[in-house]
Amino acid sequence: MANAAKRFEVIPGQPRPQIAFTDVTLQLGGKTIIENLSLGVRPGEFLCVVGASGCGKTTALRLAAGLYQPTSGRVDFDGQLMLHPRREIAIVFQDYGKALLPWRTAAGNVSLALEAGGMPAAERPARIEELLRTVGLPGHAGKYPAEMSGGMQQRLQIARCLAQEPKTLLMDEPFGALDAMTRQGLQDEVLALVAASGATVIFVTHDLDEAIYLGDRVIGLLPHPGRIGIELAVNLPRPRDQLSTREHPEFLRLRRQLFDFIKAAEQ
Amino acid sequence: MNRNATVWLWRAASFAVAASFIALWQLIANLKLVSPVFLPGPDRAWTSLVRGFSNGDLGNKLAGTLEHMAYGWLAASIAGIAIGAIIGSSRIMRTYVAPSLEFLRPLPVSAIIPVAIAMLGLTQAMALFVIAFGAIWPIMLATIHGFAAVEPRLYEVARSLQMSRLAVIFKVALPSASPDILAGMRLSLTVALILSVVCEILAGLDGLGHWVLLSARAFRSADLFAGVILLGLTGYVTSVAMSMAEHRLLAWQAAQR
Ligand SMILES: Nc1ncnc2c1ncn2[C@@H]1O[C@H](COP(=O)(O)OP(=O)(O)OP(=O)(O)O)[C@@H](O)[C@H]1O
Ligand SMILES: [Mg+2]
């Protein structure tokens, strides 16, 4: 216990974790959902989280977003106790259809984040256009979310999150509902965006290949209650490539290891 | 193209129905199936309407009724949305206050008219109170429902953007509830018109209700019908105007279907 608590104190020569879970336990409705979770995410790291359905991935992400407060233990952001959600932490929800304002156009949805950040109205249009271009939605500024495909809506949600200029980007199975081609395209776009902005990422996914392809590190959660079961460093060269990275011997080795873990967890 | 043609066909059909209705009315009047003292023909009602407007009497009465209706409806809208928002955005308020509302709501407004008269007398203030009280219910209940039904995910988006309470209300909750609120406001429009007439009759306030009452007492059936026709038109025109406003304000909903 004492050991775990010490894990994330500032060690000279090592960067302080941007997000640090220290012995985090969360109970909801009398049920322990997460137990004694300790985890540090370095600034600029791309961390992927996998695990069976219902093991607590979304819950862990909501703790990192400040949307839940731990029952015991603590969550820190940049060395400060996280007491509430903050603009520096953006969250991309899985259900993009519910996370966008249906009465605002694409431009209006991006604008929401700029308004919240206090950007003067005169500066917004140019920034909105730039952001929509960044996520591959130029020329769709005037469309309502309902007029866009799932992939476009998810891009729009990502654009709004980028408008927050977040230090940390939390993504909850962002591509889960999209077809394979759209998905691979968006994976590469997210990698490029993150590389350009230097943001720290926690990325939740069901897809083990996706986790290895994107991450610097992959953790696998075990259910009932949610805790870390495996932790793998991904030493694959960047930039990643849909063909060569997925054929890399290291990719195949990690993939094997992760599959074995998930299989064992299911028994 | 095809759709347009259908729309025009429907319009032509409803116009034909209205025209034959008036023709039937004229026929009944001409045949004196009902004594002309009680039922004037459309021709006489029309003459009376034109005369009333040309000497300014009817125009003033119409203005009076529109004023009562508008003030009462606006007061009901502001209060209904404000109270509805407070109740609808809090689960605790919903559980504790909503049942009492369900008790008050079916109470006929006519039951509070004597109370209002006792407290405020036969005054404009009494009319405003009664109209607003009757018209507030559809708006308030619709607002409560609209606020309670806001997608929780959107509140989380607002929280992670650290939006102020006021910004959350005006940028998230109100727009999300606006279809419900506008529908409630449309229902209230009719209620406000009915109560305006009732109050004018009871308190002798300047308006179409008073005009209709006086015409009936004096057996001026053509004037009476002119007033009734004008009331019908008022209800129709305000409700069409409201529908058009709704259509414009809720253009985003068309995209969802
Ligand atoms: N508000 C809540 N109250 C009670 N239990 C909850 C609540 N939210 C989640 N749970 C439970 O916590 C557990 C973890 O839920 P969570 O949504 O974090 O899982 P997940 O790993 O994201 O699953 P999935 O892969 O299906 O999205 C589940 O068993 C769920 O039933
Ligand atoms: Mg989940």
mmCIF file with all atom_site columns, N, CA, C and O in Angstrom, chain B residues 24-55:
data_model
loop_
_atom_site.group_PDB
_atom_site.id
_atom_site.type_symbol
_atom_site.label_atom_id
_atom_site.label_alt_id
_atom_site.label_comp_id
_atom_site.label_asym_id
_atom_site.label_entity_id
_atom_site.label_seq_id
_atom_site.pdbx_PDB_ins_code
_atom_site.Cartn_x
_atom_site.Cartn_y
_atom_site.Cartn_z
_atom_site.occupancy
_atom_site.B_iso_or_equiv
_atom_site.pdbx_formal_charge
_atom_site.auth_seq_id
_atom_site.auth_comp_id
_atom_site.auth_asym_id
_atom_site.auth_atom_id
_atom_site.pdbx_PDB_model_num
ATOM 1   N N  . LEU B 1 24 ? -73.987 26.920 -47.088 1.00 0.00 ? 24 LEU B N  1
ATOM 2   C CA . LEU B 1 24 ? -75.035 26.253 -46.308 1.00 0.00 ? 24 LEU B CA 1
ATOM 3   C C  . LEU B 1 24 ? -75.635 27.215 -45.296 1.00 0.00 ? 24 LEU B C  1
ATOM 4   O O  . LEU B 1 24 ? -76.863 27.290 -45.112 1.00 0.00 ? 24 LEU B O  1
ATOM 5   N N  . TRP B 1 25 ? -74.745 27.970 -44.656 1.00 0.00 ? 25 TRP B N  1
ATOM 6   C CA . TRP B 1 25 ? -75.152 28.968 -43.667 1.00 0.00 ? 25 TRP B CA 1
ATOM 7   C C  . TRP B 1 25 ? -76.090 29.980 -44.332 1.00 0.00 ? 25 TRP B C  1
ATOM 8   O O  . TRP B 1 25 ? -77.177 30.284 -43.836 1.00 0.00 ? 25 TRP B O  1
ATOM 9   N N  . GLN B 1 26 ? -75.689 30.494 -45.519 1.00 0.00 ? 26 GLN B N  1
ATOM 10  C CA . GLN B 1 26 ? -76.504 31.458 -46.250 1.00 0.00 ? 26 GLN B CA 1
ATOM 11  C C  . GLN B 1 26 ? -77.875 30.858 -46.586 1.00 0.00 ? 26 GLN B C  1
ATOM 12  O O  . GLN B 1 26 ? -78.908 31.494 -46.440 1.00 0.00 ? 26 GLN B O  1
ATOM 13  N N  . LEU B 1 27 ? -77.856 29.591 -46.992 1.00 0.00 ? 27 LEU B N  1
ATOM 14  C CA . LEU B 1 27 ? -79.089 28.896 -47.369 1.00 0.00 ? 27 LEU B CA 1
ATOM 15  C C  . LEU B 1 27 ? -80.042 28.821 -46.185 1.00 0.00 ? 27 LEU B C  1
ATOM 16  O O  . LEU B 1 27 ? -81.225 29.159 -46.280 1.00 0.00 ? 27 LEU B O  1
ATOM 17  N N  . ILE B 1 28 ? -79.489 28.395 -45.035 1.00 0.00 ? 28 ILE B N  1
ATOM 18  C CA . ILE B 1 28 ? -80.323 28.284 -43.832 1.00 0.00 ? 28 ILE B CA 1
ATOM 19  C C  . ILE B 1 28 ? -80.912 29.637 -43.473 1.00 0.00 ? 28 ILE B C  1
ATOM 20  O O  . ILE B 1 28 ? -82.110 29.751 -43.142 1.00 0.00 ? 28 ILE B O  1
ATOM 21  N N  . ALA B 1 29 ? -80.086 30.695 -43.567 1.00 0.00 ? 29 ALA B N  1
ATOM 22  C CA . ALA B 1 29 ? -80.560 32.042 -43.239 1.00 0.00 ? 29 ALA B CA 1
ATOM 23  C C  . ALA B 1 29 ? -81.636 32.491 -44.224 1.00 0.00 ? 29 ALA B C  1
ATOM 24  O O  . ALA B 1 29 ? -82.668 33.047 -43.829 1.00 0.00 ? 29 ALA B O  1
ATOM 25  N N  . ASN B 1 30 ? -81.414 32.250 -45.516 1.00 0.00 ? 30 ASN B N  1
ATOM 26  C CA . ASN B 1 30 ? -82.383 32.672 -46.541 1.00 0.00 ? 30 ASN B CA 1
ATOM 27  C C  . ASN B 1 30 ? -83.717 31.980 -46.373 1.00 0.00 ? 30 ASN B C  1
ATOM 28  O O  . ASN B 1 30 ? -84.769 32.569 -46.574 1.00 0.00 ? 30 ASN B O  1
ATOM 29  N N  . LEU B 1 31 ? -83.655 30.694 -46.034 1.00 0.00 ? 31 LEU B N  1
ATOM 30  C CA . LEU B 1 31 ? -84.899 29.934 -45.871 1.00 0.00 ? 31 LEU B CA 1
ATOM 31  C C  . LEU B 1 31 ? -85.568 30.236 -44.539 1.00 0.00 ? 31 LEU B C  1
ATOM 32  O O  . LEU B 1 31 ? -86.631 29.720 -44.240 1.00 0.00 ? 31 LEU B O  1
ATOM 33  N N  . LYS B 1 32 ? -84.858 31.052 -43.707 1.00 0.00 ? 32 LYS B N  1
ATOM 34  C CA . LYS B 1 32 ? -85.361 31.418 -42.376 1.00 0.00 ? 32 LYS B CA 1
ATOM 35  C C  . LYS B 1 32 ? -85.690 30.180 -41.524 1.00 0.00 ? 32 LYS B C  1
ATOM 36  O O  . LYS B 1 32 ? -86.719 30.121 -40.848 1.00 0.00 ? 32 LYS B O  1
ATOM 37  N N  . LEU B 1 33 ? -84.813 29.177 -41.636 1.00 0.00 ? 33 LEU B N  1
ATOM 38  C CA . LEU B 1 33 ? -84.963 27.981 -40.797 1.00 0.00 ? 33 LEU B CA 1
ATOM 39  C C  . LEU B 1 33 ? -84.766 28.351 -39.335 1.00 0.00 ? 33 LEU B C  1
ATOM 40  O O  . LEU B 1 33 ? -85.336 27.746 -38.434 1.00 0.00 ? 33 LEU B O  1
ATOM 41  N N  . VAL B 1 34 ? -83.901 29.347 -39.098 1.00 0.00 ? 34 VAL B N  1
ATOM 42  C CA . VAL B 1 34 ? -83.718 29.903 -37.768 1.00 0.00 ? 34 VAL B CA 1
ATOM 43  C C  . VAL B 1 34 ? -84.091 31.377 -37.879 1.00 0.00 ? 34 VAL B C  1
ATOM 44  O O  . VAL B 1 34 ? -83.771 32.021 -38.876 1.00 0.00 ? 34 VAL B O  1
ATOM 45  N N  . SER B 1 35 ? -84.781 31.877 -36.855 1.00 0.00 ? 35 SER B N  1
ATOM 46  C CA . SER B 1 35 ? -85.215 33.276 -36.913 1.00 0.00 ? 35 SER B CA 1
ATOM 47  C C  . SER B 1 35 ? -84.036 34.214 -37.160 1.00 0.00 ? 35 SER B C  1
ATOM 48  O O  . SER B 1 35 ? -82.994 34.082 -36.517 1.00 0.00 ? 35 SER B O  1
ATOM 49  N N  . PRO B 1 36 ? -84.163 35.194 -38.069 1.00 0.00 ? 36 PRO B N  1
ATOM 50  C CA . PRO B 1 36 ? -83.089 36.136 -38.377 1.00 0.00 ? 36 PRO B CA 1
ATOM 51  C C  . PRO B 1 36 ? -82.665 36.936 -37.156 1.00 0.00 ? 36 PRO B C  1
ATOM 52  O O  . PRO B 1 36 ? -81.564 37.504 -37.131 1.00 0.00 ? 36 PRO B O  1
ATOM 53  N N  . VAL B 1 37 ? -83.506 36.983 -36.153 1.00 0.00 ? 37 VAL B N  1
ATOM 54  C CA . VAL B 1 37 ? -83.127 37.683 -34.923 1.00 0.00 ? 37 VAL B CA 1
ATOM 55  C C  . VAL B 1 37 ? -81.931 36.992 -34.274 1.00 0.00 ? 37 VAL B C  1
ATOM 56  O O  . VAL B 1 37 ? -81.069 37.616 -33.674 1.00 0.00 ? 37 VAL B O  1
ATOM 57  N N  . PHE B 1 38 ? -81.898 35.653 -34.413 1.00 0.00 ? 38 PHE B N  1
ATOM 58  C CA . PHE B 1 38 ? -80.785 34.900 -33.817 1.00 0.00 ? 38 PHE B CA 1
ATOM 59  C C  . PHE B 1 38 ? -79.685 34.572 -34.818 1.00 0.00 ? 38 PHE B C  1
ATOM 60  O O  . PHE B 1 38 ? -78.523 34.526 -34.458 1.00 0.00 ? 38 PHE B O  1
ATOM 61  N N  . LEU B 1 39 ? -80.058 34.282 -36.039 1.00 0.00 ? 39 LEU B N  1
ATOM 62  C CA . LEU B 1 39 ? -79.058 33.871 -37.031 1.00 0.00 ? 39 LEU B CA 1
ATOM 63  C C  . LEU B 1 39 ? -79.078 34.781 -38.255 1.00 0.00 ? 39 LEU B C  1
ATOM 64  O O  . LEU B 1 39 ? -79.970 34.677 -39.091 1.00 0.00 ? 39 LEU B O  1
ATOM 65  N N  . PRO B 1 40 ? -78.106 35.678 -38.355 1.00 0.00 ? 40 PRO B N  1
ATOM 66  C CA . PRO B 1 40 ? -78.000 36.484 -39.565 1.00 0.00 ? 40 PRO B CA 1
ATOM 67  C C  . PRO B 1 40 ? -77.303 35.655 -40.643 1.00 0.00 ? 40 PRO B C  1
ATOM 68  O O  . PRO B 1 40 ? -76.596 34.699 -40.322 1.00 0.00 ? 40 PRO B O  1
ATOM 69  N N  . GLY B 1 41 ? -77.505 36.001 -41.901 1.00 0.00 ? 41 GLY B N  1
ATOM 70  C CA . GLY B 1 41 ? -76.764 35.315 -42.963 1.00 0.00 ? 41 GLY B CA 1
ATOM 71  C C  . GLY B 1 41 ? -75.351 35.847 -42.999 1.00 0.00 ? 41 GLY B C  1
ATOM 72  O O  . GLY B 1 41 ? -75.050 36.881 -42.402 1.00 0.00 ? 41 GLY B O  1
ATOM 73  N N  . PRO B 1 42 ? -74.474 35.132 -43.721 1.00 0.00 ? 42 PRO B N  1
ATOM 74  C CA . PRO B 1 42 ? -73.094 35.604 -43.854 1.00 0.00 ? 42 PRO B CA 1
ATOM 75  C C  . PRO B 1 42 ? -73.036 36.989 -44.489 1.00 0.00 ? 42 PRO B C  1
ATOM 76  O O  . PRO B 1 42 ? -72.152 37.775 -44.171 1.00 0.00 ? 42 PRO B O  1
ATOM 77  N N  . ASP B 1 43 ? -74.014 37.296 -45.338 1.00 0.00 ? 43 ASP B N  1
ATOM 78  C CA . ASP B 1 43 ? -74.007 38.617 -45.974 1.00 0.00 ? 43 ASP B CA 1
ATOM 79  C C  . ASP B 1 43 ? -74.159 39.719 -44.927 1.00 0.00 ? 43 ASP B C  1
ATOM 80  O O  . ASP B 1 43 ? -73.414 40.693 -44.909 1.00 0.00 ? 43 ASP B O  1
ATOM 81  N N  . ARG B 1 44 ? -75.116 39.522 -44.002 1.00 0.00 ? 44 ARG B N  1
ATOM 82  C CA . ARG B 1 44 ? -75.341 40.547 -42.977 1.00 0.00 ? 44 ARG B CA 1
ATOM 83  C C  . ARG B 1 44 ? -74.175 40.631 -41.995 1.00 0.00 ? 44 ARG B C  1
ATOM 84  O O  . ARG B 1 44 ? -73.771 41.707 -41.557 1.00 0.00 ? 44 ARG B O  1
ATOM 85  N N  . ALA B 1 45 ? -73.633 39.443 -41.659 1.00 0.00 ? 45 ALA B N  1
ATOM 86  C CA . ALA B 1 45 ? -72.493 39.428 -40.742 1.00 0.00 ? 45 ALA B CA 1
ATOM 87  C C  . ALA B 1 45 ? -71.320 40.185 -41.384 1.00 0.00 ? 45 ALA B C  1
ATOM 88  O O  . ALA B 1 45 ? -70.618 40.956 -40.724 1.00 0.00 ? 45 ALA B O  1
ATOM 89  N N  . TRP B 1 46 ? -71.123 39.967 -42.674 1.00 0.00 ? 46 TRP B N  1
ATOM 90  C CA . TRP B 1 46 ? -70.027 40.618 -43.394 1.00 0.00 ? 46 TRP B CA 1
ATOM 91  C C  . TRP B 1 46 ? -70.219 42.140 -43.404 1.00 0.00 ? 46 TRP B C  1
ATOM 92  O O  . TRP B 1 46 ? -69.287 42.897 -43.113 1.00 0.00 ? 46 TRP B O  1
ATOM 93  N N  . THR B 1 47 ? -71.455 42.571 -43.701 1.00 0.00 ? 47 THR B N  1
ATOM 94  C CA . THR B 1 47 ? -71.749 44.006 -43.717 1.00 0.00 ? 47 THR B CA 1
ATOM 95  C C  . THR B 1 47 ? -71.435 44.629 -42.367 1.00 0.00 ? 47 THR B C  1
ATOM 96  O O  . THR B 1 47 ? -70.804 45.689 -42.273 1.00 0.00 ? 47 THR B O  1
ATOM 97  N N  . SER B 1 48 ? -71.852 43.915 -41.336 1.00 0.00 ? 48 SER B N  1
ATOM 98  C CA . SER B 1 48 ? -71.629 44.419 -39.985 1.00 0.00 ? 48 SER B CA 1
ATOM 99  C C  . SER B 1 48 ? -70.131 44.498 -39.670 1.00 0.00 ? 48 SER B C  1
ATOM 100 O O  . SER B 1 48 ? -69.665 45.446 -39.037 1.00 0.00 ? 48 SER B O  1
ATOM 101 N N  . LEU B 1 49 ? -69.397 43.501 -40.163 1.00 0.00 ? 49 LEU B N  1
ATOM 102 C CA . LEU B 1 49 ? -67.951 43.463 -39.955 1.00 0.00 ? 49 LEU B CA 1
ATOM 103 C C  . LEU B 1 49 ? -67.304 44.680 -40.606 1.00 0.00 ? 49 LEU B C  1
ATOM 104 O O  . LEU B 1 49 ? -66.490 45.389 -40.002 1.00 0.00 ? 49 LEU B O  1
ATOM 105 N N  . VAL B 1 50 ? -67.686 44.939 -41.838 1.00 0.00 ? 50 VAL B N  1
ATOM 106 C CA . VAL B 1 50 ? -67.110 46.062 -42.577 1.00 0.00 ? 50 VAL B CA 1
ATOM 107 C C  . VAL B 1 50 ? -67.469 47.377 -41.893 1.00 0.00 ? 50 VAL B C  1
ATOM 108 O O  . VAL B 1 50 ? -66.613 48.248 -41.708 1.00 0.00 ? 50 VAL B O  1
ATOM 109 N N  . ARG B 1 51 ? -68.764 47.493 -41.506 1.00 0.00 ? 51 ARG B N  1
ATOM 110 C CA . ARG B 1 51 ? -69.200 48.728 -40.846 1.00 0.00 ? 51 ARG B CA 1
ATOM 111 C C  . ARG B 1 51 ? -68.420 48.941 -39.544 1.00 0.00 ? 51 ARG B C  1
ATOM 112 O O  . ARG B 1 51 ? -67.922 50.029 -39.262 1.00 0.00 ? 51 ARG B O  1
ATOM 113 N N  . GLY B 1 52 ? -68.313 47.858 -38.754 1.00 0.00 ? 52 GLY B N  1
ATOM 114 C CA . GLY B 1 52 ? -67.600 47.939 -37.479 1.00 0.00 ? 52 GLY B CA 1
ATOM 115 C C  . GLY B 1 52 ? -66.172 48.426 -37.661 1.00 0.00 ? 52 GLY B C  1
ATOM 116 O O  . GLY B 1 52 ? -65.667 49.239 -36.884 1.00 0.00 ? 52 GLY B O  1
ATOM 117 N N  . PHE B 1 53 ? -65.533 47.953 -38.705 1.00 0.00 ? 53 PHE B N  1
ATOM 118 C CA . PHE B 1 53 ? -64.145 48.355 -38.914 1.00 0.00 ? 53 PHE B CA 1
ATOM 119 C C  . PHE B 1 53 ? -64.048 49.775 -39.439 1.00 0.00 ? 53 PHE B C  1
ATOM 120 O O  . PHE B 1 53 ? -63.151 50.518 -39.073 1.00 0.00 ? 53 PHE B O  1
ATOM 121 N N  . SER B 1 54 ? -65.026 50.146 -40.312 1.00 0.00 ? 54 SER B N  1
ATOM 122 C CA . SER B 1 54 ? -64.900 51.467 -40.931 1.00 0.00 ? 54 SER B CA 1
ATOM 123 C C  . SER B 1 54 ? -65.175 52.568 -39.909 1.00 0.00 ? 54 SER B C  1
ATOM 124 O O  . SER B 1 54 ? -64.574 53.637 -39.976 1.00 0.00 ? 54 SER B O  1
ATOM 125 N N  . ASN B 1 55 ? -66.044 52.308 -38.917 1.00 0.00 ? 55 ASN B N  1
ATOM 126 C CA . ASN B 1 55 ? -66.234 53.374 -37.921 1.00 0.00 ? 55 ASN B CA 1
ATOM 127 C C  . ASN B 1 55 ? -65.315 53.194 -36.708 1.00 0.00 ? 55 ASN B C  1
ATOM 128 O O  . ASN B 1 55 ? -65.398 53.929 -35.743 1.00 0.00 ? 55 ASN B O  1
#
